[in-house]
Coordinates of C-alpha atoms in Angstrom, one line a residue:
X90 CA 0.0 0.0 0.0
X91 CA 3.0 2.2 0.6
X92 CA 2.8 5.3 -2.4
X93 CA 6.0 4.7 -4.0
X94 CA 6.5 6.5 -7.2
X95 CA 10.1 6.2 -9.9
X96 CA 11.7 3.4 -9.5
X97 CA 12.1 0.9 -12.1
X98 CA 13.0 -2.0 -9.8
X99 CA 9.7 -2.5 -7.6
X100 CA 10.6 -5.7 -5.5
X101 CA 7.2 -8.3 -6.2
X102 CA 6.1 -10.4 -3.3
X103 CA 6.3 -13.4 -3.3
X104 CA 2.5 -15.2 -4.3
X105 CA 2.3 -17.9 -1.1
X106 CA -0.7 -20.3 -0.8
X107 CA -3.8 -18.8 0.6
X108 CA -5.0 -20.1 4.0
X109 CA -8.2 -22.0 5.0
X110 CA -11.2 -19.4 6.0
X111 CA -12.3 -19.7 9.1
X112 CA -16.3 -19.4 9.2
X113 CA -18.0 -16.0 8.6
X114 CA -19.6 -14.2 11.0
X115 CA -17.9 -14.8 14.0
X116 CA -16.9 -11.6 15.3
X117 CA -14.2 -13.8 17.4
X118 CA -11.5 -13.5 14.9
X119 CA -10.1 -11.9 11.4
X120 CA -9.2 -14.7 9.8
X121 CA -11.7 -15.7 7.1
X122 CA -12.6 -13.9 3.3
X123 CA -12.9 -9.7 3.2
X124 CA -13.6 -7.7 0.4
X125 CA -12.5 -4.0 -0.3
X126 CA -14.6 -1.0 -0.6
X127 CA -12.7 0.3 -3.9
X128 CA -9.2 -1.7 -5.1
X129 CA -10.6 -4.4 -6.8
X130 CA -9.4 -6.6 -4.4
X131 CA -9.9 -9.7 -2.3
X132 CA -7.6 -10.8 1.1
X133 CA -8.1 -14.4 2.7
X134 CA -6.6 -14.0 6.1
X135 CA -5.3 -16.9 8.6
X136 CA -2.7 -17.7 11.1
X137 CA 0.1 -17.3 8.4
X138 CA -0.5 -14.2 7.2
X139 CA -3.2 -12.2 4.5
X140 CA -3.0 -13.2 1.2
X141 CA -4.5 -10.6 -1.5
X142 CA -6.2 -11.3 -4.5
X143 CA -6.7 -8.4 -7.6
X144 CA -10.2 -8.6 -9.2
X145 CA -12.3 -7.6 -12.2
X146 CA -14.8 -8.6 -13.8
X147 CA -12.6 -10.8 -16.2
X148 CA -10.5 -12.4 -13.6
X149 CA -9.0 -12.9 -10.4
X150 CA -5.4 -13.2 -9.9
X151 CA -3.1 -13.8 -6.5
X152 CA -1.4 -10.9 -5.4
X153 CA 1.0 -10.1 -2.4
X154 CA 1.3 -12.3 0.7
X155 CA 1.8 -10.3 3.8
X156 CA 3.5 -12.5 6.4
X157 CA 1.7 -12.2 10.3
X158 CA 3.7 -10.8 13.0
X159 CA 4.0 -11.5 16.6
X160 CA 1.6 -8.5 17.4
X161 CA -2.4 -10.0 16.5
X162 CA -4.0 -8.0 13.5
X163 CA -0.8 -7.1 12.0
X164 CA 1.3 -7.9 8.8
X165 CA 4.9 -7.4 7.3
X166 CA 4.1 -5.9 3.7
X167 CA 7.4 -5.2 1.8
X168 CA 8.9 -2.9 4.7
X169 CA 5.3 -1.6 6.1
X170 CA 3.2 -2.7 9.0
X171 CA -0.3 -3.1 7.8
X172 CA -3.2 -3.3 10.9
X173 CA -7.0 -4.9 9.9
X174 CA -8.9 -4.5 13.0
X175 CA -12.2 -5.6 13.2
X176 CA -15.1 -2.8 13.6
X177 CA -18.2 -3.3 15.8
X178 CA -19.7 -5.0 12.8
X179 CA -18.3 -8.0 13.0
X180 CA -18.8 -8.3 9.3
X181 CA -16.9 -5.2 8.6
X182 CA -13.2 -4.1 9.6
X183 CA -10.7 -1.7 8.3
X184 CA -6.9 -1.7 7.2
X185 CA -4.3 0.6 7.7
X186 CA -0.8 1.0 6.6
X187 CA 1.2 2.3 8.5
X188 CA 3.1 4.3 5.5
X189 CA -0.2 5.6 4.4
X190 CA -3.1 7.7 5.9
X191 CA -6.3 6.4 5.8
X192 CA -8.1 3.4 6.0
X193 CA -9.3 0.9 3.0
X194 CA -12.6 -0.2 4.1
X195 CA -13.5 -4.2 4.5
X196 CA -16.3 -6.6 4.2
X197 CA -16.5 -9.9 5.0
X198 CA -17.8 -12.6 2.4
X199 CA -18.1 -16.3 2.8
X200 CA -15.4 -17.6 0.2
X201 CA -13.0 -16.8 -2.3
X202 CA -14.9 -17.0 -6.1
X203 CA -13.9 -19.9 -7.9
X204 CA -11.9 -18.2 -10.6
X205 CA -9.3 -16.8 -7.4
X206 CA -8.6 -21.0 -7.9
X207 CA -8.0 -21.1 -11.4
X208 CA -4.5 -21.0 -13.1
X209 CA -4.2 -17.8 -15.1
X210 CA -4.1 -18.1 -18.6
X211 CA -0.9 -17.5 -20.7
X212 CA -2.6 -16.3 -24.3
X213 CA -1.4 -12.3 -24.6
X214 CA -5.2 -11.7 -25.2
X215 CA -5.8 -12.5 -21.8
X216 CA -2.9 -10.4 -20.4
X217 CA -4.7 -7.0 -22.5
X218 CA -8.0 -8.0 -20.8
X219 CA -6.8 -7.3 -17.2
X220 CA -4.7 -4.7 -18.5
X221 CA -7.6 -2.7 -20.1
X222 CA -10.2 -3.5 -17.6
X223 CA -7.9 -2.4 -14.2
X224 CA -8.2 0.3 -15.7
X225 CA -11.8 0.4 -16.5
X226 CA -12.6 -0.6 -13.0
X227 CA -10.0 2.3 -11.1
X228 CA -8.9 4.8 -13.2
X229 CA -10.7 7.7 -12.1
X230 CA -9.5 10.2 -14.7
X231 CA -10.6 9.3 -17.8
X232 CA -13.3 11.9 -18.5
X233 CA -10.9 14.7 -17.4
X234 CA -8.0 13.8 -19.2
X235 CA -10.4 13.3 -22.6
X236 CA -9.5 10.1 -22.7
X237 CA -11.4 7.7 -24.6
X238 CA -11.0 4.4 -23.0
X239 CA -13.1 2.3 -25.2
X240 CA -12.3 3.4 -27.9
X241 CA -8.2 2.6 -27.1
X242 CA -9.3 -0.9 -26.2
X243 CA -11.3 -0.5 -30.0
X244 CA -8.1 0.1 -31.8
X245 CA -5.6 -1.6 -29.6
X246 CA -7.5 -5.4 -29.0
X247 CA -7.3 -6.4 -32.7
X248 CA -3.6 -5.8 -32.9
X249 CA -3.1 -8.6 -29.9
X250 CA -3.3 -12.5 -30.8
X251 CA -2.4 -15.7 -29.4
X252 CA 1.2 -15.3 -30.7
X253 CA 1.8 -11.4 -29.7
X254 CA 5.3 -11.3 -28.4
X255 CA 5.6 -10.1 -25.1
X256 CA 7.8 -7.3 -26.0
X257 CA 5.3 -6.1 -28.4
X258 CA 2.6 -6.0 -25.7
X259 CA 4.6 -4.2 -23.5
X260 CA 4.9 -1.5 -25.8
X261 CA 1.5 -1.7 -26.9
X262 CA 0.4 -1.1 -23.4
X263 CA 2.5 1.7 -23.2
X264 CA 0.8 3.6 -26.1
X265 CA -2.0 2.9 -24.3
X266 CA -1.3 4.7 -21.3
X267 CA 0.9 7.7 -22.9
X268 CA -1.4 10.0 -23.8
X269 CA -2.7 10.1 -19.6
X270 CA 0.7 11.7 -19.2
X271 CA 0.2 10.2 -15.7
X272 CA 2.8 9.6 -13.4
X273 CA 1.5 7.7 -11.0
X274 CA 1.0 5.3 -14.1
X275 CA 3.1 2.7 -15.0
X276 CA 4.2 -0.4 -17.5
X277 CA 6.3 -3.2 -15.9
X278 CA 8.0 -6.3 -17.4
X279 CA 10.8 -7.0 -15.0
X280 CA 13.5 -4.4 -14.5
X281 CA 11.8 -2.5 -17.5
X282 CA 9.5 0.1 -17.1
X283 CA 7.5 2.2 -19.1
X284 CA 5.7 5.8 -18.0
X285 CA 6.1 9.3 -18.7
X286 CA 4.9 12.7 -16.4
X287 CA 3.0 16.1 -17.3
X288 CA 4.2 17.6 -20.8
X289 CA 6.6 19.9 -19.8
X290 CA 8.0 19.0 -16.5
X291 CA 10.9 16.6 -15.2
X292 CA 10.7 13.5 -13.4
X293 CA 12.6 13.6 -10.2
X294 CA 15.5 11.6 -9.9
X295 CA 19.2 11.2 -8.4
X296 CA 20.4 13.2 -11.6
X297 CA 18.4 16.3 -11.3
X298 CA 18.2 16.2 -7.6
X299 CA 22.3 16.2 -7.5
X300 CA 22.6 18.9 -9.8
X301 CA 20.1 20.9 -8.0
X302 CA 21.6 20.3 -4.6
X303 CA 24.9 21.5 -5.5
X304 CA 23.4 24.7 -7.5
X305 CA 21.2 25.7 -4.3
X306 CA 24.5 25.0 -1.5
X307 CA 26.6 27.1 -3.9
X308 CA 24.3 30.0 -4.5
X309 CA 21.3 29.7 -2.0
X310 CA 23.1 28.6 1.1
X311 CA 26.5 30.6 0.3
X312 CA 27.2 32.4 3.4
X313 CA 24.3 30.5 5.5
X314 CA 25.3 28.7 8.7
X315 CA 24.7 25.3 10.3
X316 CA 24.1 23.8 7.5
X317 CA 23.1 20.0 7.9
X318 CA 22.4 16.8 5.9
X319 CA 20.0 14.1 7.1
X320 CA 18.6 10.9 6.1
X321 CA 21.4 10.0 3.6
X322 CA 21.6 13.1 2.0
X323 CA 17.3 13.6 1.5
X324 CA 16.8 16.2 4.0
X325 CA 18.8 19.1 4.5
X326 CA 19.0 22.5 7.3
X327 CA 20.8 25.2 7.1
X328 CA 20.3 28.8 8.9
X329 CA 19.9 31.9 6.3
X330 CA 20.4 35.5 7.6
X331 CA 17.7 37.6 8.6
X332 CA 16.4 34.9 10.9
X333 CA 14.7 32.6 8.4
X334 CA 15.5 28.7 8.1
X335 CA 15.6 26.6 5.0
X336 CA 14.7 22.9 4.9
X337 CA 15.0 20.9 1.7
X338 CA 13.6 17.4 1.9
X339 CA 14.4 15.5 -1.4
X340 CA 12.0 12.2 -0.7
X341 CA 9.4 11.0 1.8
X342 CA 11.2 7.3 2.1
X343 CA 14.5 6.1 1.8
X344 CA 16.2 7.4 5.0
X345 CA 17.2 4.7 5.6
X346 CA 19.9 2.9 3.5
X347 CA 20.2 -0.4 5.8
X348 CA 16.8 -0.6 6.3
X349 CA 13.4 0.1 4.1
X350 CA 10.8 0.2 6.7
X351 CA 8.0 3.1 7.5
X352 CA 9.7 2.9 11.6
X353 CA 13.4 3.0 10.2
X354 CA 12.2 6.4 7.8
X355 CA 10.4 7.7 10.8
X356 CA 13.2 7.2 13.3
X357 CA 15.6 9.5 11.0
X358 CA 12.8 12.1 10.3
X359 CA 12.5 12.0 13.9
X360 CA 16.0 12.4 14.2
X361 CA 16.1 15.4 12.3
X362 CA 13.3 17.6 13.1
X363 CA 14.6 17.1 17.0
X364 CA 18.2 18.6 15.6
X365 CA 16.4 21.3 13.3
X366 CA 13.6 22.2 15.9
X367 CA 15.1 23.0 18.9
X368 CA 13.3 25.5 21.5
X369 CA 16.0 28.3 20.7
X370 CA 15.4 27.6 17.4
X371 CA 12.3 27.7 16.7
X372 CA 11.9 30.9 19.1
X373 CA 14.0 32.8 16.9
X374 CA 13.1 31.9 13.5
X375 CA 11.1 35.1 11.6
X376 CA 10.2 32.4 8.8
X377 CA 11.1 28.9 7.2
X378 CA 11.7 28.3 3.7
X379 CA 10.6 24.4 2.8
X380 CA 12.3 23.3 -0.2
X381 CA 9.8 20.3 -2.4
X382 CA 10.9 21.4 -5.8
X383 CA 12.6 18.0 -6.3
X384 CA 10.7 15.7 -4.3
X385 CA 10.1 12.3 -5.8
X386 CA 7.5 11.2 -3.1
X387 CA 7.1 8.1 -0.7
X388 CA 5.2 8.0 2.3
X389 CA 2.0 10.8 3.1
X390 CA 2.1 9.8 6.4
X391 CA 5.8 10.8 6.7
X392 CA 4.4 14.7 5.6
X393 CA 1.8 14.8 8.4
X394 CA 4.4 13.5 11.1
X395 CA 6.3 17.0 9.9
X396 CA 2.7 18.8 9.5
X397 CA 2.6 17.9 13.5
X398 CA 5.5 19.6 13.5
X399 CA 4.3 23.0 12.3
X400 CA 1.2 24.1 14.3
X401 CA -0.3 24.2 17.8
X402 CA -3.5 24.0 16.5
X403 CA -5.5 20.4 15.2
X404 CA -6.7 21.0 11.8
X405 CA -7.6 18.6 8.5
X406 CA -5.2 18.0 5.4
X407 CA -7.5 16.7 3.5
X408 CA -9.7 14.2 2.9
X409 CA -9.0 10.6 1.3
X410 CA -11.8 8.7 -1.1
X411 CA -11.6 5.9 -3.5
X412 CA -13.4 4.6 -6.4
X413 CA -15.7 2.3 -5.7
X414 CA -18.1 1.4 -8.5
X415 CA -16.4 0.0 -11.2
X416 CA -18.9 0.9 -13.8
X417 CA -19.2 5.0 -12.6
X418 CA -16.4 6.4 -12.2
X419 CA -18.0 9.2 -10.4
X420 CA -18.8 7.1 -7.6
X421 CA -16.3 7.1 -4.5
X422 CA -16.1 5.5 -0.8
X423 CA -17.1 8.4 1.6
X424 CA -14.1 10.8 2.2
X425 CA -12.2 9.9 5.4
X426 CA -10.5 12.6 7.0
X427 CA -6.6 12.9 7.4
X428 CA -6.2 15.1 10.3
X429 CA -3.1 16.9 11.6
X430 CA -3.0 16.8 15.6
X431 CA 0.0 19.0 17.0
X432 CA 3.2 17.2 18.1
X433 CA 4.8 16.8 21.6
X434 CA 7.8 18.8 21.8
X435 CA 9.4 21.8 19.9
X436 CA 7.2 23.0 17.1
X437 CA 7.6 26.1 14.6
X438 CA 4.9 27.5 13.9
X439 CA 5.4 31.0 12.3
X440 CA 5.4 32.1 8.4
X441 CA 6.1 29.4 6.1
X442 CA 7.3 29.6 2.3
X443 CA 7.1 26.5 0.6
X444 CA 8.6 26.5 -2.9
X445 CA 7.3 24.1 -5.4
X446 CA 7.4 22.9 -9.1
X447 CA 6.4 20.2 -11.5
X448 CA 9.1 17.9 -10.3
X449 CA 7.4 17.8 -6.6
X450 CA 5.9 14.8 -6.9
X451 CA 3.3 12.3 -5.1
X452 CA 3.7 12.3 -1.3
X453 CA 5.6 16.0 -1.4
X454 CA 2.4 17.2 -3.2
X455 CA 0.3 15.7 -0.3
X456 CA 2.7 17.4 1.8
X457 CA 1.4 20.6 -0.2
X458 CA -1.6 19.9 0.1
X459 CA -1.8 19.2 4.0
X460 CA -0.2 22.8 4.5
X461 CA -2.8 24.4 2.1
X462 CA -5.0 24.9 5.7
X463 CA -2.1 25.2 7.8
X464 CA -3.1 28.0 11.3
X465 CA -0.8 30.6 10.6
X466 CA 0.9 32.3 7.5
X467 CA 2.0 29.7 4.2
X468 CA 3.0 30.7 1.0
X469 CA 3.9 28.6 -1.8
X470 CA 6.3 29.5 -4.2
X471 CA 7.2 28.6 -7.7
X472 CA 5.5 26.3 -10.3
X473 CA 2.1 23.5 -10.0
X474 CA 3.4 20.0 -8.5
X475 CA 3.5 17.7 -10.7
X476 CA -0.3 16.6 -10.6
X477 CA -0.8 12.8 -8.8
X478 CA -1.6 12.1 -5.4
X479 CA -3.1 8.5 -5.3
X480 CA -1.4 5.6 -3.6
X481 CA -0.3 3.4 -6.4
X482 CA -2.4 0.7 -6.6
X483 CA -0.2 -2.2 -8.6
X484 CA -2.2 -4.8 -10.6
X485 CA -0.5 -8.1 -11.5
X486 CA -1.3 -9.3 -15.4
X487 CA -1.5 -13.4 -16.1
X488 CA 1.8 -13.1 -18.3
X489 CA 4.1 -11.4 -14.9
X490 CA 4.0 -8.3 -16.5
X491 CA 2.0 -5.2 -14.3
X492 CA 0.2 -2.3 -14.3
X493 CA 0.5 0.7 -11.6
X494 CA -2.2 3.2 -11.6
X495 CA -4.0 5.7 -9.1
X496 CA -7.4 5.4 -7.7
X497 CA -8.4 7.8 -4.7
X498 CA -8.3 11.3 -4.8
X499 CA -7.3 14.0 -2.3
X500 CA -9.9 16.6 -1.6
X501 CA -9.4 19.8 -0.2
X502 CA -12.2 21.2 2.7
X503 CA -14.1 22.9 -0.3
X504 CA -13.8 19.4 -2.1
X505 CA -11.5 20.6 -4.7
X506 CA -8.6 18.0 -6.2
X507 CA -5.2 18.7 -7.9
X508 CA -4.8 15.7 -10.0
X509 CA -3.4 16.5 -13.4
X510 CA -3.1 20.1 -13.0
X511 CA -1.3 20.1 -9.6
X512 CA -1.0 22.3 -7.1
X513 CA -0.5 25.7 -8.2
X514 CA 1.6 27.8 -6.4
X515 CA 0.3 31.5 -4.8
X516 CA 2.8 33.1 -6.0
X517 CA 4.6 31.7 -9.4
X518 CA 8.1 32.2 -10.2
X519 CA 10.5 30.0 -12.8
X520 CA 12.1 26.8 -11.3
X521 CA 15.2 25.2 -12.3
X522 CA 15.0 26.5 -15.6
X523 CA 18.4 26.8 -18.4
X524 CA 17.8 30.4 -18.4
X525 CA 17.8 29.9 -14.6
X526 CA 21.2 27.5 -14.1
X527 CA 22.8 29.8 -16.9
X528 CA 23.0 33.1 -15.2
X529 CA 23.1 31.9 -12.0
X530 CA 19.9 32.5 -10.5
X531 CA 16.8 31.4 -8.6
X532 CA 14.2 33.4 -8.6
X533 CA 11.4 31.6 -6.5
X534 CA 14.3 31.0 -3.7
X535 CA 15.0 34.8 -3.8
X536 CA 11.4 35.5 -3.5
X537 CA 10.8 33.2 -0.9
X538 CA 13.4 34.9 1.3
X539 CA 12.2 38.6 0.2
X540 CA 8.8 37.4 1.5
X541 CA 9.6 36.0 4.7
X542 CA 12.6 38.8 5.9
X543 CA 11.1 40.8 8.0
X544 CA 10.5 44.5 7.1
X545 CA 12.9 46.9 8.0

């Protein structure tokens, strides 16, 4: 469930046998047969563990198999900690992740269909079916992208048969999904990955974000003090004159580099924001400059810990809904609420500028978002975020190949949602441009600063 986003190597669980259901109904116990509210899915869950199985209305495939830990109700999933806890309904419960925010939304059913026990078949045709269908089913965008589903299946299904070699679908799926210029949407076939972002914006990546790092320490942070690196070079501190702070943060995961677990990315946040925070500190500072505009995304949940950070009074993000019909796409689970409750502990809570552009990506456009209502004075600075916000939900085709794609949305109080467009910022100002690298200059930085420096 974690909302990873650009990397080509996503590590596939292993598909482990599903275990017996106990008898529905209980109220006793979790273990039995639930079914999703949104995401397609299935889980059977037992004393080894809950295994997950991706639905349409062509087929059922096995997913990932999330092993049980010591502590009842909870799961190992690929470096998260996922919770299902049953509800007073005994025939309802709810799982959590404990990378994510929210909840998806369970009901229990008495078994797994029978085509969950069928072997998958290995004719391409089928593998275009689940392809074209996940989509059907999840996609939520479709209408306001102007994109013609059907008719891409229309022109698209003929050009697959029986003998369609499995390079050739993989590019054919990926002419599929071009024109969504969606980022949160990918092709997979191993170590080989198809996708591409908004016209005229960059993906983030090691590359850009290097380049970046050493423009803004030799020109932004020249002459600034204390500067400090964190989380393997992700988040970085340093003091600017006139009182005001700047704090970069690069990614939401991958703190970490011995370990790829939500608690071992939340220990070195943690880490961090106690060295960056400090009472003297934050008594002093006149304003804080957050930098996103290379931000490549990981864990929301990881952007509300350092929302807590940043007020003194509780407030809502935003709220979290999926798709939940899969012939309306205008139909959605009920919007669950992501709320920000103020830390324990040192907290800044004065004037924030908070520079963004196409390149801030997935969970740092969350992080946008959830300081959109922020008590107290934000700005943001530069160009719209790059324009996806869904947790990736990955679909597994017959053939091994898969499909990422998004399927909530993130609404603001008013109900408003940035996907596609992104997040525009309140005041706009070039980012990283040649023009910009070429003579030296960043004007949303500058502007940032001139905002927050007190008057004199």
């Amino acid at each position: 469930m974690r909302n990873v986003v650009g990397t080509a190597a996503l590590l596939l669980a292993l598909a482990l046998a599903a275990t017996a259901p106990a008898a529905p109904g209980t109220g006793t116990s979790a273990d039995g047969v639930w079914r999703t509210d949104g995401y397609g899915t299935l889980l059977t869950v037992g004393a080894r563990g809950m295994q997950e199985y991706q639905t349409t209305a062509v087929s059922c495939l096995k997913g990932d198999f999330s092993k049980a830990r010591a502590e009842q109700g909870t799961y190992d999933s690929d470096g998260d900690v996922l919770t299902l806890r049953l509800t007073s309904d005994p025939g309802r419960a709810l799982l959590g992740d404990d990378s994510a925010v929210g909840h998806r939304r369970l009901t229990r059913i008495g078994a797994l269909p029978a085509a969950c026990t069928r072997p998958p078949s290995t004719d391409p045709r089928a593998s275009f079916d689940v392809f074209w269908q996940s989509f059907e089913e999840n996609y939520p965008f479709f209408a306001a992208k102007g994109i013609d589903w059907h008719a891409v299946r229309d022109h698209y299904r003929p050009l697959v048969h029986e003998d369609t070699p499995r390079a050739e679908l993989f590019g054919i799926f990926g002419r599929m999904v071009e024109p969504l210029h969606d980022a949160h949407v990918l092709v997979q076939d191993g170590d080989r990955t198809y996708g591409v972002v908004r016209p005229g914006t960059t993906a983030p990546g090691r590359e850009l974000d290097s380049r970046v790092k050493k423009f803004v320490i030799a020109r932004d942070l020249k002459g600034a003090t204390g500067r400090q690196d964190f989380a393997d070079g992700l988040i970085t501190y340093a003091d600017l004159a006139g009182g005001l702070g700047y704090l970069r943060i690069a990614d939401f995961d991958g703190y970490d580099q011995d370990d790829d677990s939500y608690a071992a990315d939340l220990t070195e946040l943690d880490r961090a924001l106690n060295t960056v925070l400090t009472p003297a500190r934050t008594r002093s500072l006149h304003g804080l400059l957050i930098d996103l505009r290379v931000n490549g995304g990981g864990s929301d949940a990881l952007g509300i810990h350092i929302a807590e950070r940043l007020t003194d009074t509780p407030y809502v993000a935003y709220s979290k809904r999926v798709r939940d019909d899969p012939a309306d796409p205008s139909r959605h689970t009920p919007p669950e609420p992501v709320r920000v409750t103020p830390a324990r502990g040192p907290r800044y809570t004065g004037p924030i500028a908070l520079l963004t552009g196409g390149s801030t990506i997935s969970a740092g456009e969350t992080f946008t978002q959830a300081l959109m209502d922020r008590p107290g004075r934000t700005v943001r600075v530069g160009q719209p975020t790059q324009g996806v916000f869904s947790d990736i939900l990955v679909r597994y085709l017959p053939d091994g190949m898969a499909a990422w794609l998004p399927n909530e949305e993130f609404l603001t109080r008013t109900g408003r949602t940035f996907d596609g467009a992104g997040i525009p910022p309140d005041i706009t100002e070039p980012v990283f441009t040649k023009e910009e690298f070429a003579k030296n200059r960043d004007s949303a930085f500058d502007r940032a600063v001139a905002l927050l420096r007190p008057a004199r």
